[in-house]
Coordinates of N, CA, C and O in Angstrom, one line a residue:
X1 N 99.9 103.9 103.8 CA 101.2 103.2 103.9 C 101.2 102.1 102.9 O 100.4 101.2 103.0
X2 N 102.1 102.0 102.0 CA 102.2 101.0 101.0 C 103.5 100.2 101.2 O 104.6 100.7 101.0
X3 N 103.4 99.0 101.7 CA 104.5 98.2 102.0 C 104.6 97.0 101.1 O 103.8 96.0 101.3
X4 N 105.4 97.0 100.1 CA 105.6 95.8 99.3 C 107.0 95.3 99.6 O 107.9 96.0 99.5
X5 N 107.1 94.0 99.9 CA 108.3 93.4 100.2 C 109.1 93.2 98.9 O 108.5 93.0 97.9
X6 N 110.4 93.2 99.0 CA 111.2 93.0 97.8 C 111.0 91.6 97.3 O 111.1 90.6 98.1
X7 N 110.5 91.4 96.1 CA 110.3 90.1 95.6 C 111.5 89.5 94.9 O 112.2 90.2 94.2
X8 N 111.8 88.3 95.2 CA 112.9 87.6 94.5 C 112.5 86.3 94.0 O 111.3 85.9 94.0
X9 N 113.4 85.4 93.7 CA 113.1 84.1 93.3 C 113.3 83.2 94.5 O 114.4 83.1 95.1
X10 N 112.2 82.5 94.9 CA 112.3 81.7 96.1 C 112.0 80.3 95.7 O 111.3 80.0 94.8
X11 N 112.6 79.4 96.5 CA 112.5 78.0 96.2 C 111.1 77.4 96.6 O 110.7 76.5 96.0
X12 N 110.5 78.1 97.5 CA 109.2 77.5 98.0 C 108.3 78.6 98.5 O 108.7 79.6 98.9
X13 N 107.0 78.3 98.3 CA 105.9 79.1 98.9 C 105.0 78.2 99.7 O 104.7 77.1 99.3
X14 N 104.7 78.6 100.9 CA 103.7 77.9 101.7 C 102.4 78.6 101.7 O 102.4 79.8 102.2
X15 N 101.4 78.0 101.3 CA 100.0 78.5 101.3 C 99.3 77.9 102.5 O 99.1 76.7 102.6
X16 N 99.0 78.8 103.5 CA 98.3 78.3 104.7 C 96.9 78.7 104.5 O 96.5 79.9 104.4
X17 N 96.0 77.7 104.5 CA 94.6 78.0 104.2 C 93.8 77.6 105.5 O 94.2 76.7 106.2
X18 N 92.7 78.2 105.7 CA 91.8 78.0 106.8 C 90.5 77.4 106.3 O 89.7 78.2 105.7
X19 N 90.2 76.1 106.5 CA 89.0 75.6 106.0 C 87.7 76.1 106.7 O 86.6 75.9 106.3
X20 N 87.9 76.8 107.8 CA 86.8 77.4 108.5 C 86.5 78.8 108.1 O 85.5 79.5 108.5
X21 N 87.3 79.4 107.1 CA 87.1 80.7 106.6 C 86.0 80.7 105.6 O 85.9 79.8 104.7
X22 N 85.2 81.8 105.6 CA 84.2 82.0 104.6 C 83.3 80.8 104.4 O 82.8 80.2 105.3
X23 N 83.2 80.3 103.2 CA 82.3 79.2 102.8 C 83.1 77.9 102.9 O 82.6 76.8 102.5
X24 N 84.3 77.9 103.5 CA 85.2 76.7 103.5 C 86.2 76.8 102.5 O 85.9 76.7 101.3
X25 N 87.4 77.0 102.9 CA 88.6 77.1 102.0 C 89.3 75.8 102.0 O 89.6 75.2 103.0
X26 N 89.6 75.3 100.8 CA 90.4 74.1 100.6 C 91.7 74.4 99.8 O 91.7 75.5 99.1
X27 N 92.6 73.5 99.8 CA 93.8 73.7 98.9 C 93.4 73.9 97.5 O 93.9 74.7 96.7
X28 N 92.4 73.1 97.1 CA 91.9 73.1 95.7 C 91.2 74.4 95.4 O 91.2 74.9 94.2
X29 N 90.5 75.1 96.4 CA 89.8 76.3 96.1 C 90.6 77.6 96.1 O 90.2 78.6 95.6
X30 N 91.9 77.4 96.5 CA 92.8 78.6 96.5 C 93.5 78.6 95.2 O 94.3 77.7 94.9
X31 N 93.3 79.5 94.3 CA 93.9 79.6 93.0 C 95.2 80.3 93.1 O 95.2 81.5 93.2
X32 N 96.3 79.6 93.1 CA 97.6 80.2 93.1 C 98.4 80.0 91.8 O 99.6 79.9 91.8
X33 N 97.6 79.9 90.7 CA 98.2 79.6 89.4 C 99.1 80.7 88.9 O 99.9 80.4 88.0
X34 N 99.1 81.9 89.5 CA 100.0 82.9 89.1 C 101.4 82.8 89.6 O 102.3 83.6 89.3
X35 N 101.6 81.8 90.5 CA 103.0 81.6 91.0 C 103.6 80.3 90.3 O 102.9 79.3 90.1
X36 N 104.8 80.4 89.9 CA 105.4 79.3 89.2 C 106.4 78.5 90.1 O 106.9 77.5 89.7
X37 N 106.6 79.0 91.3 CA 107.5 78.3 92.2 C 106.8 77.1 92.8 O 105.6 77.0 92.7
X38 N 107.6 76.3 93.5 CA 107.0 75.2 94.2 C 106.1 75.7 95.3 O 106.4 76.6 96.1
X39 N 104.9 75.1 95.5 CA 103.9 75.5 96.5 C 103.5 74.3 97.3 O 103.3 73.2 96.8
X40 N 103.5 74.5 98.6 CA 103.0 73.5 99.6 C 101.8 74.1 100.3 O 101.9 75.2 100.8
X41 N 100.7 73.4 100.3 CA 99.5 73.8 100.9 C 99.3 73.2 102.3 O 99.5 71.9 102.4
X42 N 99.0 74.0 103.3 CA 98.9 73.5 104.6 C 97.6 74.0 105.3 O 97.4 75.2 105.2
X43 N 96.9 73.2 105.9 CA 95.7 73.6 106.7 C 96.2 74.2 108.0 O 96.8 73.5 108.8
X44 N 95.8 75.5 108.3 CA 96.3 76.1 109.5 C 95.8 75.5 110.8 O 96.4 75.5 111.8
X45 N 94.7 74.8 110.7 CA 94.1 74.1 111.9 C 94.9 72.9 112.2 O 94.7 72.3 113.3
X46 N 95.8 72.5 111.4 CA 96.6 71.3 111.6 C 98.0 71.6 112.1 O 98.8 70.7 112.3
X47 N 98.3 72.9 112.2 CA 99.7 73.3 112.7 C 99.6 73.4 114.2 O 98.9 74.3 114.7
X48 N 100.2 72.5 114.9 CA 100.1 72.4 116.4 C 101.0 73.4 117.0 O 100.7 74.0 118.1
X49 N 102.2 73.7 116.4 CA 103.2 74.5 117.0 C 103.9 75.3 115.9 O 104.7 74.8 115.1
X50 N 103.6 76.6 115.9 CA 104.2 77.5 114.8 C 105.7 77.6 115.0 O 106.4 77.7 114.0
X51 N 106.2 77.6 116.2 CA 107.6 77.7 116.4 C 108.3 76.6 115.7 O 109.3 76.8 115.0
X52 N 107.8 75.4 115.9 CA 108.4 74.2 115.3 C 108.3 74.2 113.8 O 109.2 73.9 113.0
X53 N 107.1 74.7 113.3 CA 106.8 74.7 111.9 C 107.8 75.7 111.2 O 108.4 75.4 110.2
X54 N 107.9 76.9 111.8 CA 108.9 77.9 111.2 C 110.3 77.4 111.2 O 111.0 77.6 110.3
X55 N 110.7 76.7 112.3 CA 112.0 76.1 112.3 C 112.3 75.0 111.2 O 113.4 74.8 110.9
X56 N 111.2 74.4 110.7 CA 111.3 73.4 109.8 C 111.3 73.8 108.3 O 111.5 73.0 107.4
X57 N 111.0 75.1 108.1 CA 110.9 75.6 106.7 C 112.1 76.5 106.3 O 112.8 77.0 107.2
X58 N 112.2 76.7 105.1 CA 113.3 77.6 104.6 C 113.1 79.0 105.0 O 112.0 79.5 104.9
X59 N 114.1 79.7 105.5 CA 114.0 81.1 105.9 C 113.7 82.1 104.8 O 113.1 83.1 105.1
X60 N 113.9 81.7 103.6 CA 113.6 82.6 102.5 C 112.3 82.2 101.7 O 112.0 82.8 100.7
X61 N 111.6 81.3 102.3 CA 110.3 80.9 101.6 C 109.2 81.9 102.0 O 109.3 82.5 103.0
X62 N 108.3 82.1 101.0 CA 107.2 83.0 101.2 C 106.1 82.3 101.9 O 105.9 81.1 101.7
X63 N 105.3 83.0 102.7 CA 104.1 82.4 103.4 C 102.9 83.2 102.9 O 102.9 84.4 103.0
X64 N 101.9 82.5 102.3 CA 100.7 83.2 101.9 C 99.6 82.6 102.8 O 99.2 81.5 102.7
X65 N 99.0 83.5 103.6 CA 98.0 83.2 104.5 C 96.6 83.4 103.8 O 96.3 84.5 103.4
X66 N 95.8 82.3 103.6 CA 94.5 82.4 102.9 C 93.4 82.4 103.9 O 93.3 81.4 104.7
X67 N 92.6 83.4 104.0 CA 91.5 83.5 104.9 C 91.0 84.9 105.0 O 91.3 85.7 104.2
X68 N 90.3 85.2 106.0 CA 89.8 86.5 106.3 C 90.4 87.1 107.5 O 91.5 86.7 108.0
X69 N 89.7 88.1 108.1 CA 90.2 88.8 109.3 C 90.4 87.8 110.5 O 91.4 87.9 111.2
X70 N 89.5 86.8 110.6 CA 89.7 85.8 111.7 C 90.9 85.0 111.6 O 91.6 84.7 112.6
X71 N 91.2 84.6 110.4 CA 92.4 83.8 110.1 C 93.6 84.6 110.4 O 94.6 84.1 111.0
X72 N 93.6 85.8 110.0 CA 94.8 86.7 110.2 C 94.9 86.9 111.7 O 96.1 86.9 112.2
X73 N 93.8 87.2 112.4 CA 93.9 87.4 113.9 C 94.5 86.2 114.6 O 95.4 86.3 115.5
X74 N 94.0 85.0 114.2 CA 94.5 83.8 114.8 C 96.0 83.6 114.6 O 96.8 83.3 115.5
X75 N 96.4 83.8 113.3 CA 97.8 83.7 112.9 C 98.7 84.6 113.7 O 99.7 84.2 114.3
X76 N 98.3 85.9 113.8 CA 99.1 86.9 114.5 C 99.2 86.5 116.0 O 100.3 86.6 116.6
X77 N 98.1 86.1 116.6 CA 98.1 85.8 118.0 C 99.0 84.5 118.3 O 99.7 84.4 119.3
X78 N 98.9 83.5 117.4 CA 99.6 82.3 117.6 C 101.1 82.4 117.3 O 101.9 81.5 117.6
X79 N 101.5 83.5 116.6 CA 102.9 83.6 116.2 C 103.6 84.9 116.9 O 104.7 85.2 116.5
X80 N 102.9 85.5 117.8 CA 103.3 86.8 118.4 C 104.7 86.7 119.0 O 105.4 87.7 119.0
X81 N 105.1 85.6 119.6 CA 106.4 85.5 120.2 C 107.4 84.8 119.4 O 108.5 84.4 119.9
X82 N 107.1 84.6 118.1 CA 108.0 83.8 117.2 C 108.7 84.8 116.3 O 108.0 85.6 115.6
X83 N 110.0 84.8 116.2 CA 110.7 85.6 115.3 C 111.0 84.8 114.0 O 111.6 83.8 114.1
X84 N 110.4 85.2 112.9 CA 110.6 84.5 111.7 C 111.0 85.5 110.6 O 110.5 86.7 110.6
X85 N 111.8 85.1 109.7 CA 112.3 85.9 108.6 C 111.5 85.9 107.3 O 111.6 86.7 106.4
X86 N 110.6 84.9 107.2 CA 109.8 84.7 106.0 C 108.9 85.9 105.7 O 108.4 86.5 106.6
X87 N 108.7 86.2 104.5 CA 107.8 87.2 104.0 C 106.4 86.7 104.1 O 106.1 85.5 103.8
X88 N 105.4 87.5 104.6 CA 104.1 87.1 104.8 C 103.1 87.9 103.9 O 103.2 89.1 103.9
X89 N 102.2 87.2 103.3 CA 101.2 87.8 102.4 C 99.9 87.3 102.8 O 99.8 86.2 103.4
X90 N 98.8 88.1 102.6 CA 97.5 87.6 102.9 C 96.7 87.6 101.6 O 96.6 88.6 100.9
X91 N 96.1 86.4 101.4 CA 95.2 86.2 100.2 C 93.8 86.2 100.8 O 93.4 85.2 101.4
X92 N 93.0 87.2 100.6 CA 91.7 87.3 101.3 C 90.6 86.4 100.6 O 90.1 86.6 99.5
X93 N 90.3 85.3 101.3 CA 89.3 84.4 100.8 C 88.2 84.1 101.9 O 87.3 83.4 101.7
X94 N 88.3 84.8 103.0 CA 87.3 84.7 104.0 C 86.1 85.5 103.8 O 86.0 86.3 102.8
X95 N 85.1 85.5 104.7 CA 83.9 86.3 104.6 C 84.1 87.7 105.1 O 83.4 88.6 104.7
X96 N 85.1 87.9 106.0 CA 85.4 89.2 106.5 C 86.8 89.6 106.0 O 87.8 88.9 106.4
X97 N 87.0 90.6 105.3 CA 88.3 91.1 104.8 C 88.5 92.6 105.0 O 89.0 93.3 104.1
X98 N 88.1 93.0 106.2 CA 88.3 94.4 106.5 C 89.7 94.9 106.5 O 90.0 96.0 106.1
X99 N 90.6 94.0 106.9 CA 92.1 94.4 106.9 C 92.5 94.7 105.5 O 93.1 95.8 105.3
X100 N 92.2 93.9 104.5 CA 92.6 94.1 103.2 C 91.9 95.4 102.6 O 92.6 96.2 101.9
X101 N 90.7 95.5 102.9 CA 89.9 96.7 102.4 C 90.6 98.0 103.0 O 90.7 99.0 102.4
X102 N 91.0 97.9 104.3 CA 91.6 99.1 104.9 C 92.9 99.5 104.3 O 93.3 100.6 104.2
X103 N 93.6 98.5 103.8 CA 94.9 98.7 103.1 C 94.6 99.3 101.7 O 95.5 99.8 101.0
X104 N 93.4 99.2 101.2 CA 93.1 99.7 99.9 C 93.6 98.9 98.7 O 93.8 99.4 97.6
X105 N 93.7 97.6 99.0 CA 94.1 96.7 97.9 C 93.0 95.7 97.6 O 92.2 95.4 98.4
X106 N 93.0 95.1 96.4 CA 92.0 94.2 96.0 C 92.6 92.8 96.1 O 93.8 92.6 96.3
X107 N 91.7 91.8 95.9 CA 92.1 90.4 96.0 C 93.3 90.0 95.1 O 94.2 89.3 95.5
X108 N 93.3 90.5 93.9 CA 94.3 90.2 92.9 C 95.7 90.8 93.4 O 96.7 90.2 93.2
X109 N 95.7 92.0 94.0 CA 96.9 92.6 94.5 C 97.4 92.0 95.8 O 98.6 92.0 96.0
X110 N 96.5 91.4 96.6 CA 96.8 91.0 97.9 C 97.9 89.9 98.0 O 98.8 90.0 98.9
X111 N 97.9 88.9 97.1 CA 98.8 87.8 97.2 C 100.2 88.3 96.9 O 101.2 87.6 97.2
X112 N 100.4 89.5 96.3 CA 101.8 90.0 96.1 C 102.1 91.2 97.0 O 103.0 92.0 96.7
X113 N 101.2 91.4 98.0 CA 101.4 92.6 98.9 C 101.8 92.1 100.2 O 101.1 91.4 100.9
X114 N 103.0 92.4 100.6 CA 103.6 91.9 101.8 C 103.0 92.7 103.0 O 103.0 93.9 103.0
X115 N 102.6 91.9 104.0 CA 102.0 92.5 105.2 C 102.9 92.5 106.5 O 102.4 92.8 107.6
X116 N 104.1 92.2 106.3 CA 105.1 92.1 107.4 C 105.0 93.3 108.4 O 104.9 93.1 109.6
X117 N 105.1 94.4 107.9 CA 105.1 95.6 108.7 C 103.8 95.9 109.5 O 103.8 96.6 110.4
X118 N 102.8 95.2 109.0 CA 101.5 95.4 109.7 C 101.2 94.4 110.8 O 100.4 94.6 111.6
X119 N 101.9 93.3 110.8 CA 101.5 92.2 111.7 C 102.6 91.8 112.7 O 102.4 91.0 113.5
X120 N 103.8 92.4 112.6 CA 104.9 92.1 113.5 C 105.0 93.3 114.5 O 104.8 94.4 114.2
X121 N 105.5 92.9 115.7 CA 105.7 93.9 116.8 C 104.5 94.7 117.2 O 104.5 95.9 117.3
X122 N 103.3 94.0 117.2 CA 102.1 94.7 117.6 C 101.9 94.8 119.1 O 102.4 94.0 119.8
X123 N 101.2 95.8 119.5 CA 101.0 96.0 121.0 C 100.0 94.9 121.4 O 99.2 94.4 120.6
X124 N 99.9 94.7 122.7 CA 99.0 93.7 123.3 C 97.7 94.5 123.7 O 97.8 95.6 124.3
X125 N 96.6 93.9 123.3 CA 95.3 94.6 123.7 C 94.5 93.5 124.6 O 94.5 92.4 124.2
X126 N 93.9 94.0 125.6 CA 93.1 93.1 126.5 C 91.7 93.5 126.3 O 91.3 94.6 126.5
X127 N 90.9 92.5 126.0 CA 89.4 92.6 125.8 C 88.7 91.6 126.7 O 89.0 90.4 126.5
X128 N 87.9 92.0 127.6 CA 87.2 91.1 128.5 C 88.1 90.1 129.2 O 87.9 88.9 129.3
X129 N 89.3 90.7 129.6 CA 90.3 89.9 130.4 C 91.1 89.0 129.6 O 91.9 88.2 130.1
X130 N 91.0 89.0 128.2 CA 91.8 88.1 127.4 C 92.7 89.0 126.5 O 92.3 90.0 125.9
X131 N 94.0 88.6 126.5 CA 95.0 89.3 125.7 C 95.0 88.8 124.3 O 94.8 87.7 124.0

């Protein structure tokens, strides 16, 4: 399944990076030079409330999540009850990138590959008593 979101001209892009991913990701280590729009870098470990954060950003802004499978898992779990309209992309910079490999895309393609249909409206799974 190849799901690419319709790309348009957006006023803002939010790059959410996880400093605990891989060897340590920083705003400086994430190369987003291929985007010419305004970019705001945010450390995901410093976002206390995703509902409030989504309410504070533009609904047409893109979100680029930088990290690996753990970062994606955490983001999905922390936003599962939040309805947001923003397009979501995953830029694989973590040590585990099985999700991106399963999609059959490489790192260069990932930042322009929308993952909305893969991460919204997911079923709940319980493992060792934890949802």
